[in-house]
Coordinates of C-alpha atoms and ligand atoms in Angstrom, one line a residue:
X29 CA 20.4 -17.3 -15.1
X30 CA 19.0 -15.7 -18.2
X31 CA 21.0 -12.8 -19.7
X32 CA 19.6 -9.2 -19.5
X33 CA 19.4 -7.4 -22.8
X34 CA 22.5 -5.1 -22.7
X35 CA 21.5 -2.2 -24.9
X36 CA 18.1 -1.1 -26.3
X37 CA 17.2 2.0 -28.3
X38 CA 13.8 3.7 -28.0
X39 CA 12.8 6.0 -30.8
X40 CA 10.0 8.2 -29.5
X41 CA 9.6 8.8 -25.8
X42 CA 6.0 9.8 -25.4
X43 CA 3.3 7.9 -23.5
X44 CA 4.3 4.6 -24.9
X45 CA 8.0 5.2 -25.6
X46 CA 8.4 6.5 -22.0
X47 CA 6.9 3.2 -20.7
X48 CA 9.3 1.1 -22.9
X49 CA 12.2 3.1 -21.6
X50 CA 11.2 2.5 -18.0
X51 CA 10.6 -1.2 -18.5
X52 CA 14.1 -1.7 -20.2
X53 CA 16.0 0.6 -17.8
X54 CA 14.5 -0.9 -14.6
X55 CA 15.4 -4.3 -15.9
X56 CA 19.1 -3.3 -16.0
X57 CA 19.3 -2.6 -19.8
X58 CA 21.1 0.5 -21.1
X59 CA 18.6 2.6 -23.0
X60 CA 19.5 5.1 -25.8
X61 CA 16.7 7.5 -26.6
X62 CA 15.9 9.8 -29.5
X63 CA 12.9 12.1 -29.3
X64 CA 13.0 15.6 -30.8
X65 CA 10.4 17.0 -28.4
X66 CA 11.9 19.9 -26.5
X67 CA 10.6 18.6 -23.1
X68 CA 11.4 15.0 -23.8
X69 CA 13.9 14.7 -20.9
X70 CA 11.4 16.1 -18.4
X71 CA 8.5 14.0 -19.6
X72 CA 10.5 10.8 -19.6
X73 CA 11.9 11.7 -16.2
X74 CA 8.4 12.0 -14.8
X75 CA 7.3 8.7 -16.3
X76 CA 10.5 7.1 -14.9
X77 CA 9.7 8.5 -11.4
X78 CA 6.3 6.8 -11.5
X79 CA 7.7 3.6 -12.9
X80 CA 10.4 3.4 -10.2
X81 CA 7.7 3.9 -7.5
X82 CA 5.5 1.2 -9.1
X83 CA 8.3 -1.3 -9.5
X84 CA 9.3 -0.9 -5.8
X85 CA 5.7 -1.7 -4.8
X86 CA 5.3 -4.5 -7.4
X87 CA 8.3 -6.7 -6.7
X88 CA 9.8 -7.5 -3.3
X89 CA 13.1 -8.8 -4.8
X90 CA 16.0 -6.4 -4.4
X91 CA 16.0 -4.0 -7.3
X92 CA 18.1 -4.8 -10.3
X93 CA 20.7 -2.1 -10.8
X94 CA 19.2 0.3 -13.4
X95 CA 20.7 0.5 -16.9
X96 CA 22.2 3.8 -18.1
X97 CA 19.9 6.3 -19.9
X98 CA 21.3 8.4 -22.7
X99 CA 19.7 10.9 -25.0
X100 CA 20.7 11.4 -28.6
X101 CA 20.1 14.2 -31.1
X102 CA 19.6 11.8 -34.0
X103 CA 18.4 8.3 -34.6
X104 CA 21.8 7.1 -35.8
X105 CA 23.4 7.9 -32.4
X106 CA 20.6 6.2 -30.5
X107 CA 20.5 2.9 -32.4
X108 CA 24.3 2.4 -32.7
X109 CA 25.2 -0.8 -30.9
X110 CA 21.6 -1.6 -29.8
X111 CA 20.5 -5.2 -29.8
X112 CA 16.8 -4.3 -29.7
X113 CA 15.2 -1.1 -31.1
X114 CA 11.6 -0.1 -30.3
X115 CA 9.9 2.6 -32.5
X116 CA 7.1 4.5 -30.7
X117 CA 6.6 7.6 -32.9
X118 CA 3.1 9.0 -33.6
X119 CA 0.7 6.7 -35.5
X120 CA 1.4 8.0 -39.0
X121 CA 2.7 5.6 -41.7
X122 CA 4.8 8.2 -43.6
X123 CA 6.6 9.2 -40.3
X124 CA 7.1 5.5 -39.4
X125 CA 8.7 4.9 -42.8
X126 CA 11.0 7.8 -42.4
X127 CA 12.1 6.6 -39.0
X128 CA 12.6 3.0 -40.2
X129 CA 14.8 4.3 -43.0
X130 CA 17.0 6.2 -40.5
X131 CA 17.1 3.2 -38.1
X132 CA 18.1 0.8 -40.9
X133 CA 20.9 3.1 -42.1
X134 CA 22.6 3.0 -38.7
X135 CA 21.5 -0.2 -36.8
X136 CA 23.7 -3.3 -36.4
X137 CA 22.7 -5.9 -39.0
X138 CA 21.4 -8.3 -36.3
X139 CA 19.4 -5.8 -34.4
X140 CA 15.6 -6.4 -33.9
X141 CA 13.3 -3.5 -34.8
X142 CA 9.9 -3.6 -33.1
X143 CA 7.1 -1.1 -33.7
X144 CA 4.6 0.0 -31.1
X145 CA 2.0 0.6 -33.7
X146 CA -1.6 0.1 -32.5
X147 CA -3.0 -0.6 -35.9
X148 CA -0.6 -0.8 -38.9
X149 CA 0.3 -4.3 -40.3
X150 CA 3.9 -5.3 -40.6
X151 CA 3.6 -5.5 -44.4
X152 CA 2.6 -1.8 -44.3
X153 CA 5.5 -0.8 -42.0
X154 CA 8.0 -2.7 -44.1
X155 CA 7.2 -0.9 -47.4
X156 CA 10.4 0.5 -48.8
X157 CA 12.6 -1.1 -46.1
X158 CA 16.1 -2.4 -47.1
X159 CA 15.9 -5.4 -44.7
X160 CA 12.1 -5.7 -44.2
X161 CA 12.5 -9.0 -42.3
X162 CA 13.9 -7.2 -39.3
X163 CA 10.8 -5.1 -38.7
X164 CA 7.8 -6.4 -36.8
X165 CA 5.0 -5.2 -34.6
X166 CA 5.6 -5.3 -30.8
X167 CA 2.4 -3.7 -29.6
X168 CA 2.4 -3.0 -25.9
X169 CA -0.2 -1.7 -23.4
X170 CA -0.2 1.4 -21.3
X171 CA 1.5 1.6 -18.8
X172 CA 4.2 -0.5 -20.6
X173 CA 6.2 -0.8 -17.3
X174 CA 3.4 -2.6 -15.6
X175 CA 1.0 -4.3 -18.1
X176 CA 2.7 -7.5 -19.3
X177 CA 1.0 -8.1 -22.7
X178 CA 2.9 -7.4 -25.9
X179 CA 1.4 -8.5 -29.2
X180 CA 4.1 -9.7 -31.6
X181 CA 3.1 -9.7 -35.3
X182 CA 5.0 -10.6 -38.4
X183 CA 3.8 -10.9 -42.0
X184 CA 3.8 -14.7 -42.3
X185 CA 5.4 -18.0 -41.3
X186 CA 8.8 -16.8 -42.5
X187 CA 8.9 -14.4 -39.5
X188 CA 8.6 -17.1 -36.9
X189 CA 12.3 -17.0 -36.0
X190 CA 12.5 -13.2 -35.5
X191 CA 9.3 -13.2 -33.5
X192 CA 10.7 -16.0 -31.3
X193 CA 13.9 -13.9 -30.7
X194 CA 11.8 -10.9 -29.8
X195 CA 9.6 -13.0 -27.5
X196 CA 12.6 -14.3 -25.7
X197 CA 14.0 -10.8 -25.1
X198 CA 10.7 -9.3 -24.0
X199 CA 9.7 -12.2 -21.8
X200 CA 13.0 -11.6 -19.9
X201 CA 11.8 -8.1 -19.1
X202 CA 8.7 -9.5 -17.5
X203 CA 6.4 -9.2 -20.5
X204 CA 3.9 -11.8 -21.8
X205 CA 4.5 -12.0 -25.6
X206 CA 1.5 -13.1 -27.6
X207 CA 2.4 -14.1 -31.1
X208 CA -0.4 -13.3 -33.5
X209 CA -0.9 -15.9 -36.2
X210 CA -1.6 -13.6 -39.1
X211 CA -1.2 -9.9 -39.7
X212 CA -4.5 -8.0 -39.4
X213 CA -5.3 -4.3 -38.9
X214 CA -5.1 -3.4 -35.2
X215 CA -3.9 -7.0 -34.1
X216 CA -6.2 -8.6 -31.5
X217 CA -6.6 -6.4 -28.5
X218 CA -7.1 -3.1 -30.2
X219 CA -9.9 -4.7 -32.4
X220 CA -11.7 -5.6 -29.1
X221 CA -11.0 -2.2 -27.5
X222 CA -12.1 -0.4 -30.6
X223 CA -15.5 -2.1 -30.5
X224 CA -16.1 -1.0 -26.9
X225 CA -14.7 2.5 -27.7
X226 CA -16.9 3.0 -30.7
X227 CA -20.0 1.8 -28.9
X228 CA -19.2 4.2 -26.0
X229 CA -18.8 7.2 -28.3
X230 CA -22.3 6.5 -29.6
X231 CA -23.7 6.3 -26.0
X232 CA -22.2 9.7 -25.2
X233 CA -23.2 11.2 -28.5
X234 CA -26.8 10.0 -28.1
X235 CA -27.0 11.3 -24.5
X236 CA -27.6 7.8 -23.2
X237 CA -24.7 8.0 -20.8
X238 CA -21.9 10.3 -19.6
X239 CA -18.2 9.3 -19.7
X240 CA -18.5 8.7 -15.9
X241 CA -21.5 6.4 -16.2
X242 CA -19.8 4.4 -19.0
X243 CA -16.6 4.0 -16.9
X244 CA -18.7 2.9 -13.9
X245 CA -20.5 0.3 -16.0
X246 CA -17.0 -1.1 -16.8
X247 CA -15.1 -0.8 -13.5
X248 CA -18.0 -1.9 -11.2
X249 CA -18.9 -4.7 -13.5
X250 CA -17.3 -6.6 -16.3
X251 CA -14.0 -4.8 -16.1
X252 CA -13.4 -6.6 -12.8
X253 CA -13.9 -9.9 -14.5
X254 CA -11.7 -9.2 -17.5
X255 CA -8.5 -8.8 -15.6
X256 CA -8.7 -12.4 -14.5
X257 CA -10.6 -14.5 -17.0
X258 CA -11.2 -12.7 -20.2
X259 CA -14.3 -13.2 -22.3
X260 CA -14.6 -16.8 -23.2
X261 CA -13.9 -18.3 -19.8
X262 CA -16.2 -15.7 -18.2
X263 CA -19.0 -16.6 -20.6
X264 CA -18.4 -20.4 -20.1
X265 CA -19.3 -19.9 -16.4
X266 CA -22.2 -17.7 -17.4
X267 CA -23.7 -20.7 -19.2
X268 CA -24.1 -22.5 -15.9
X269 CA -23.4 -26.2 -15.6
X270 CA -24.1 -26.7 -19.3
X271 CA -21.3 -24.3 -20.0
X272 CA -20.5 -22.5 -23.3
X273 CA -23.0 -24.5 -25.4
X274 CA -25.9 -23.3 -23.2
X275 CA -24.5 -19.8 -23.2
X276 CA -24.4 -19.7 -27.0
X277 CA -27.9 -21.2 -27.3
X278 CA -29.3 -18.6 -24.9
X279 CA -27.5 -15.5 -26.0
X280 CA -26.7 -16.3 -29.6
X281 CA -30.0 -14.9 -30.9
X282 CA -29.3 -11.6 -29.2
X283 CA -26.4 -11.0 -31.6
X284 CA -29.0 -10.3 -34.3
X285 CA -30.9 -7.9 -32.2
X286 CA -30.0 -4.2 -32.4
X287 CA -27.9 -4.2 -29.2
X288 CA -24.9 -2.6 -30.9
X289 CA -24.2 0.0 -33.6
X290 CA -20.7 -1.3 -34.1
X291 CA -20.4 -0.9 -37.8
X292 CA -20.9 2.8 -37.8
X293 CA -18.6 5.4 -36.3
X294 CA -20.1 8.6 -34.9
X295 CA -18.6 11.6 -36.8
X296 CA -16.1 13.2 -34.5
X297 CA -17.4 16.7 -34.9
X298 CA -15.9 19.6 -32.8
X299 CA -19.2 19.5 -30.8
X300 CA -18.9 15.7 -29.9
X301 CA -15.2 16.1 -29.1
X302 CA -15.8 19.1 -26.8
X303 CA -18.7 17.2 -25.1
X304 CA -16.5 14.2 -24.4
X305 CA -13.7 16.4 -23.1
X306 CA -16.0 18.4 -20.9
X307 CA -17.5 15.2 -19.4
X308 CA -14.0 13.8 -18.9
X309 CA -12.9 17.0 -17.1
X310 CA -15.9 16.8 -14.8
X311 CA -15.2 13.2 -14.1
X312 CA -11.4 13.3 -13.5
X313 CA -10.2 16.9 -13.9
X314 CA -9.5 17.2 -10.1
X315 CA -6.4 14.9 -10.7
X316 CA -3.3 15.7 -12.8
X317 CA -2.4 13.1 -15.3
X318 CA 0.6 12.0 -13.2
X319 CA -1.7 11.6 -10.2
X320 CA -4.1 9.5 -12.2
X321 CA -1.2 7.4 -13.4
X322 CA -0.2 6.7 -9.8
X323 CA -3.8 5.8 -8.8
X324 CA -3.9 3.5 -11.9
X325 CA -0.5 1.9 -11.1
X326 CA -1.4 1.2 -7.4
X327 CA -4.7 -0.5 -8.5
X328 CA -2.9 -2.5 -11.2
X329 CA -0.3 -3.6 -8.7
X330 CA -3.0 -4.7 -6.2
X331 CA -4.7 -6.7 -9.0
X332 CA -1.4 -8.3 -10.1
X333 CA -0.6 -9.2 -6.5
X334 CA -4.0 -10.9 -6.1
X335 CA -3.5 -12.8 -9.3
X336 CA 0.0 -13.8 -8.3
X337 CA -1.3 -15.1 -5.0
X338 CA -3.9 -17.2 -6.9
X339 CA -1.3 -18.4 -9.4
X340 CA -3.5 -17.1 -12.3
X341 CA -3.2 -15.1 -15.5
X342 CA -0.9 -12.1 -15.4
X343 CA 0.0 -13.1 -11.8
X344 CA 2.0 -16.0 -13.3
X345 CA 4.0 -13.5 -15.4
X346 CA 4.7 -11.4 -12.3
X347 CA 5.8 -14.5 -10.3
X348 CA 8.3 -15.5 -13.1
X349 CA 9.6 -11.9 -13.2
X350 CA 10.0 -11.9 -9.4
X351 CA 11.8 -15.2 -9.4
X352 CA 14.2 -14.0 -12.0
X353 CA 14.8 -10.8 -10.0
X354 CA 15.6 -12.9 -6.9
X355 CA 17.9 -15.2 -8.9
X356 CA 19.7 -12.2 -10.3
X357 CA 20.1 -10.7 -6.8
X358 CA 21.4 -14.0 -5.4
X359 CA 23.8 -14.3 -8.3
X360 CA 25.1 -10.8 -7.6
X361 CA 25.5 -11.5 -3.9
X362 CA 27.4 -14.8 -4.7
X363 CA 29.5 -13.1 -7.3
X364 CA 30.5 -10.5 -4.7
X365 CA 32.1 -13.5 -2.9
X366 CA 31.3 -12.3 0.7
X367 CA 33.9 -12.9 3.4
X368 CA 33.0 -16.3 5.0
X369 CA 34.6 -15.0 8.3
X370 CA 32.0 -12.2 8.6
X371 CA 28.2 -12.0 8.6
X372 CA 27.1 -12.6 5.1
X373 CA 25.3 -9.7 3.4
X374 CA 23.3 -11.5 0.8
X375 CA 19.9 -9.6 0.8
X376 CA 18.8 -6.0 0.6
X377 CA 15.3 -4.5 0.5
X378 CA 13.7 -1.1 0.5
X379 CA 10.6 -0.4 2.7
X380 CA 7.8 0.5 0.4
X381 CA 5.1 3.0 1.4
X382 CA 2.5 0.2 1.4
X383 CA 4.6 -1.9 3.8
X384 CA 3.5 0.2 6.8
X385 CA 0.9 -0.5 9.5
X386 CA -1.4 1.9 11.3
X387 CA 1.5 3.0 13.6
X388 CA 3.5 4.1 10.5
X389 CA 6.1 1.3 11.0
X390 CA 6.9 -1.6 8.8
X391 CA 4.1 -4.1 9.4
X392 CA 4.9 -7.4 11.0
X393 CA 4.6 -9.8 8.1
X394 CA 7.0 -7.7 6.1
X395 CA 9.8 -8.5 8.6
X396 CA 9.2 -12.2 8.0
X397 CA 9.1 -11.6 4.3
X398 CA 12.5 -9.8 4.4
X399 CA 14.0 -12.5 6.7
X400 CA 12.5 -15.2 4.5
X401 CA 14.0 -13.6 1.4
X402 CA 17.4 -13.4 3.2
X403 CA 17.1 -17.1 4.0
X404 CA 16.4 -17.9 0.3
X405 CA 19.5 -15.8 -0.6
X406 CA 21.6 -17.8 1.9
X407 CA 20.2 -21.1 0.5
X408 CA 21.0 -19.9 -3.1
X409 CA 24.5 -19.0 -1.8
X410 CA 25.1 -22.6 -0.7
X411 CA 23.7 -24.0 -4.0
X412 CA 20.1 -24.6 -3.1
X413 CA 18.5 -22.9 -6.1
X414 CA 15.5 -23.6 -8.4
X415 CA 17.4 -26.4 -10.2
X416 CA 18.1 -28.0 -6.8
X417 CA 14.4 -27.7 -5.8
X418 CA 13.3 -29.2 -9.2
X419 CA 14.9 -32.5 -8.0
X420 CA 12.2 -32.7 -5.3
X421 CA 14.5 -31.5 -2.5
X422 CA 14.0 -28.3 -0.5
X423 CA 14.1 -26.9 3.1
X424 CA 11.1 -26.0 5.2
X425 CA 11.4 -23.5 8.1
X426 CA 10.3 -25.3 11.3
X427 CA 10.9 -22.5 13.9
X428 CA 11.3 -18.7 13.8
X429 CA 12.0 -16.1 16.5
X430 CA 11.9 -12.4 15.4
X431 CA 12.9 -9.5 17.7
X432 CA 11.6 -6.0 16.7
X433 CA 14.2 -3.5 17.9
X434 CA 13.5 -0.2 16.1
X435 CA 10.7 1.7 14.3
X436 CA 11.4 0.8 10.7
X437 CA 9.9 3.5 8.5
X438 CA 9.0 4.0 4.9
X439 CA 11.9 4.3 2.5
X440 CA 14.5 2.6 4.8
X441 CA 17.2 0.8 2.9
X442 CA 17.6 -2.6 4.7
X443 CA 20.5 -4.9 4.6
X444 CA 20.3 -8.3 6.1
X445 CA 23.5 -9.8 7.7
X446 CA 23.3 -13.5 8.0
X447 CA 25.3 -15.8 10.3
X448 CA 25.3 -19.6 10.1
X449 CA 24.8 -20.8 13.7
X450 CA 25.2 -24.5 13.0
X451 CA 24.1 -27.4 10.8
X452 CA 23.8 -31.1 10.9
X453 CA 22.8 -33.7 8.3
X454 CA 19.2 -32.4 8.0
X455 CA 19.1 -29.0 9.7
X456 CA 20.5 -25.5 9.3
X457 CA 20.3 -22.9 12.0
X458 CA 20.5 -19.3 10.8
X459 CA 20.6 -15.9 12.5
X460 CA 19.7 -12.7 10.5
X461 CA 20.3 -9.1 11.6
X462 CA 18.4 -6.4 9.7
X463 CA 20.1 -3.0 9.6
X464 CA 19.1 0.2 8.0
X465 CA 21.3 2.6 5.9
X466 CA 22.8 4.1 9.1
X467 CA 23.8 0.6 10.4
X468 CA 21.2 0.6 13.2
X469 CA 19.8 -2.9 13.9
X470 CA 16.1 -2.8 13.2
X471 CA 15.3 -6.5 14.0
X472 CA 16.8 -9.9 14.3
X473 CA 15.6 -13.4 13.4
X474 CA 16.6 -16.9 14.2
X475 CA 15.4 -19.8 12.1
X476 CA 15.7 -23.5 12.2
X477 CA 15.4 -25.0 8.7
X478 CA 14.8 -28.7 7.9
X479 CA 16.0 -30.3 4.7
X480 CA 13.1 -32.3 3.1
X481 CA 12.2 -34.7 0.3
X482 CA 9.1 -32.8 -0.9
X483 CA 7.7 -35.8 -2.8
X484 CA 7.8 -38.0 0.3
X485 CA 6.9 -35.2 2.6
X486 CA 9.6 -36.0 5.2
X487 CA 12.9 -34.8 6.4
X488 CA 16.0 -36.3 4.7
X489 CA 19.8 -35.7 4.8
X490 CA 21.4 -33.0 2.6
X491 CA 23.6 -34.3 -0.2
X492 CA 27.4 -33.8 -0.4
X493 CA 27.4 -30.5 -2.4
X494 CA 25.3 -28.7 0.2
X495 CA 27.1 -30.1 3.2
X496 CA 30.4 -29.3 1.6
X497 CA 29.4 -25.6 1.1
X498 CA 28.2 -25.4 4.7
X499 CA 31.4 -27.0 5.9
X500 CA 33.4 -24.5 4.0
X501 CA 31.5 -21.7 5.7
X502 CA 31.8 -23.3 9.2
X503 CA 35.3 -22.2 10.3
X504 CA 34.7 -18.5 9.7
X505 CA 31.0 -18.5 10.8
X506 CA 31.6 -20.5 14.0
X507 CA 34.4 -18.1 15.0
X508 CA 32.0 -15.2 15.1
X509 CA 30.6 -14.2 18.5
X510 CA 27.2 -15.9 19.0
X511 CA 24.4 -13.4 19.5
X512 CA 23.5 -13.3 23.2
X513 CA 19.8 -13.8 22.3
X514 CA 20.4 -16.9 20.2
X515 CA 18.3 -19.8 21.3
X516 CA 16.4 -17.6 23.8
X517 CA 12.7 -18.2 24.1
X518 CA 10.2 -15.3 24.7
X519 CA 10.4 -14.4 28.5
X520 CA 7.6 -15.6 30.7
X521 CA 6.0 -12.5 32.3
X522 CA 3.6 -14.4 34.6
X523 CA 0.1 -13.5 35.7
X524 CA 0.0 -10.4 38.0
X525 CA -3.4 -11.3 39.4
X526 CA -2.4 -14.9 40.0
X527 CA -2.7 -18.0 37.7
X528 CA -6.0 -17.9 35.7
X529 CA -8.3 -20.8 36.6
Ligands
NAI630 N1 -1.0 5.8 -26.3 C1 -1.4 4.6 -26.2 O1 -2.3 4.2 -25.4 C2 -0.8 3.6 -27.1 C3 0.0 3.9 -28.2 N2 0.6 2.9 -29.0 C4 1.3 3.3 -30.2 O2 2.6 3.8 -29.8 C5 3.0 4.8 -30.7 C6 3.3 6.1 -30.0 O3 2.1 6.6 -29.4 P1 2.1 7.5 -28.1 O4 3.3 7.2 -27.3 O5 0.8 7.4 -27.5 O6 2.3 8.9 -28.8 P2 2.9 10.3 -28.1 O7 2.4 11.4 -28.9 O8 2.6 10.3 -26.7 O9 4.5 10.1 -28.3 C7 5.1 10.1 -29.6 C8 6.5 10.6 -29.3 O10 7.2 10.5 -30.5 C9 8.0 11.7 -30.7 N3 8.4 11.8 -32.1 C10 7.8 12.5 -33.1 N4 8.5 12.4 -34.2 C11 9.6 11.7 -33.9 C12 10.8 11.2 -34.6 N5 10.9 11.5 -35.9 N6 11.7 10.5 -34.0 C13 11.6 10.2 -32.7 N7 10.6 10.6 -31.9 C14 9.6 11.3 -32.5 C15 7.2 12.8 -30.1 O11 8.0 13.9 -29.8 C16 6.5 12.1 -28.9 O12 7.2 12.3 -27.7 C17 1.9 4.9 -31.8 O13 2.3 4.1 -32.9 C18 0.7 4.3 -31.1 O14 -0.2 3.7 -31.9 C19 0.6 1.6 -28.6 C20 -0.1 1.2 -27.5 C21 -0.9 2.2 -26.7
LIG631 C1 -6.0 3.6 -28.0 N1 -5.0 2.7 -28.5 C2 -5.4 2.1 -29.7 C3 -3.8 3.5 -28.7 C4 -4.8 1.7 -27.4 C5 -3.7 0.7 -27.5 O1 -3.1 0.6 -28.6 C6 -3.4 -0.2 -26.4 C7 -3.7 0.3 -25.0 O2 -2.8 0.5 -24.2 O3 -4.9 0.4 -24.7

C-alpha cells in the first residue's frame, strides 16, 4: 500500500489554499495552516464542510480517517516538520518572494515547496531564494478537492527529480499531475482559459452577449465535450472519417478570418467591471457562493462518476483514488486483527444523500454495493488483493440473497459483520449482516463465490495461501450460530386466483 503524506503545510487558506487543505486533510494528512485573515478559520471550516460532503458522494470506499488540522500565527510554526508545503497567497510576486523567504528559513531541508501561482514562472518565483531548486509550480484547479489536474512546472531538465517527487505525492492524494516541459507564463491550462476569458469580455463589452448567454454557449455546448475529450480528440471526430487532416483543411482558413480579437484586452474600466458584475448578479445572485459551490460539486461528481463508469479521462484518476481508499480500508481492518471467533467487522459505509430512492430509503443497488464492498474487504482479509488478481485469479459471485429488514435512511453509519459459512476447493459461502450505528440490523446478504481463472474463464481451485487463511478462520467461524435464514430461498406465495394458464 502506498504511504500517505504525513504532514503538509498550507500557506494561504483562501479559495485555493482552502481546497488544498481539504484535499490533504481528507486524505489522512496532518495539515498546518498559516493565513493572517481574521476569518480564516471560519472560511476554511466552510470549505471543509463542502469538501467532506463532496468526498462522501464521490467515493464509496470507507472514508480515510482525517488528518489533524492546526492553525499557526506564523509561517515558521506552520512549515516546521512538513514534508510538503503549498503556497497559495495572492498572485503578487513581491508577496510570494516574502513568503518563500519565511518558508525557507524554517522548512526542513528536504521539504518540497509548491506554488499555486496561476501565471508566474518558477524562475520568477525563485528569485532571491536560498535553495531555489526546492521551489516549483504546482498549479491546481478550483475546487482543488475535486478537480484532479495539477500542473507541475520547473525551470528546466535539472528539476525532473523534484517534479517526480511532487508528482508521486500529489498522485497519492488522487490528483493527476501534468508535468510541463518548459516554463512559460500561465503554464498550459490558464493560457487556454485566458483566451476564452478575454474573448468573453469583448462579447460583454460590445453588447453581443450577456454573461448568462456566454455561459449557456459553453455549458449547453462545447463545455460538455471538453470534460471528456478535450480539444484535439473532439476536432479529430469533427473531421469525419478523414479525421484531423480534413478538419484542418476545412477550418484552417477560418483562423485567418476575424473570428477572434484575442490579441487585444478590453480595458477593464469601472463601467465594464460594473456591467459584468451586474449581469453576473442577475444570472446567479439568487444563490450564495457556498450554494453555488455545492451545485458545482454535485455536477462535477456526476460527471466524474460517468467518466469512471466508462473508464475514461478523469474517471480513471477517480478509479485509482477509490481503489487506493479501499486498499487502505482493508489494510486498516486487517491491521485491527478482528477476532476470528466473532463476525468479522471489515467494512463500514455511510449512506449518502444521493443513495436514496423515491421512498426516502437507501435504494436497492446500494445494498448490493455495500455488501459487495464487504465481500471485497473479506477477500482482502484472506489475501485476495490486487496483486493476487494480477495473476489472473479472482472470484466471481454466482448467487446472492439479500433481505431488507429496516428503512435505512440518509446519513446512517453502516457496519457490515461478515461470517464465513463454509468453503471448499473452489467456493466460499459468506453471510453479511448490515447494522446501523445503534446496532439495528438493516439487511442481510448471503453470497456464493466461485474461484476462477480469469484468463481461461472457468472455475479453478484456490491455492494454498488462500485455503490456509480460510482454514485458520474455520474453527471460530463454524462455531458461530448459523443464521436461521441461511440457505433459505424466497418463499413461494402461490397464485390467489389459481395457477395462471
Ligand atoms: N482562484 C482561483 O481560481 C485560482 C487561483 N490560483 C492561485 O492560487 C493563489 C491564491 O489565489 P486564491 O486562493 O484565489 O486567492 P484568495 O484571495 O482567495 O486567497 C489568498 C489567501 O492568502 C492569504 N494571505 C495573504 N497574505 C498572506 C501571507 N503573507 N501568508 C499567508 N497567507 C496570506 C489571504 O488572507 C487569503 O486567505 C494565487 O497564486 C492564484 O493565482 C490557482 C488556481 C485557481
Ligand atoms: C482565473 N485563474 C487564472 C485564477 C484560474 C486558474 O488558475 C485555474 C482555474 O481553477 O480555473
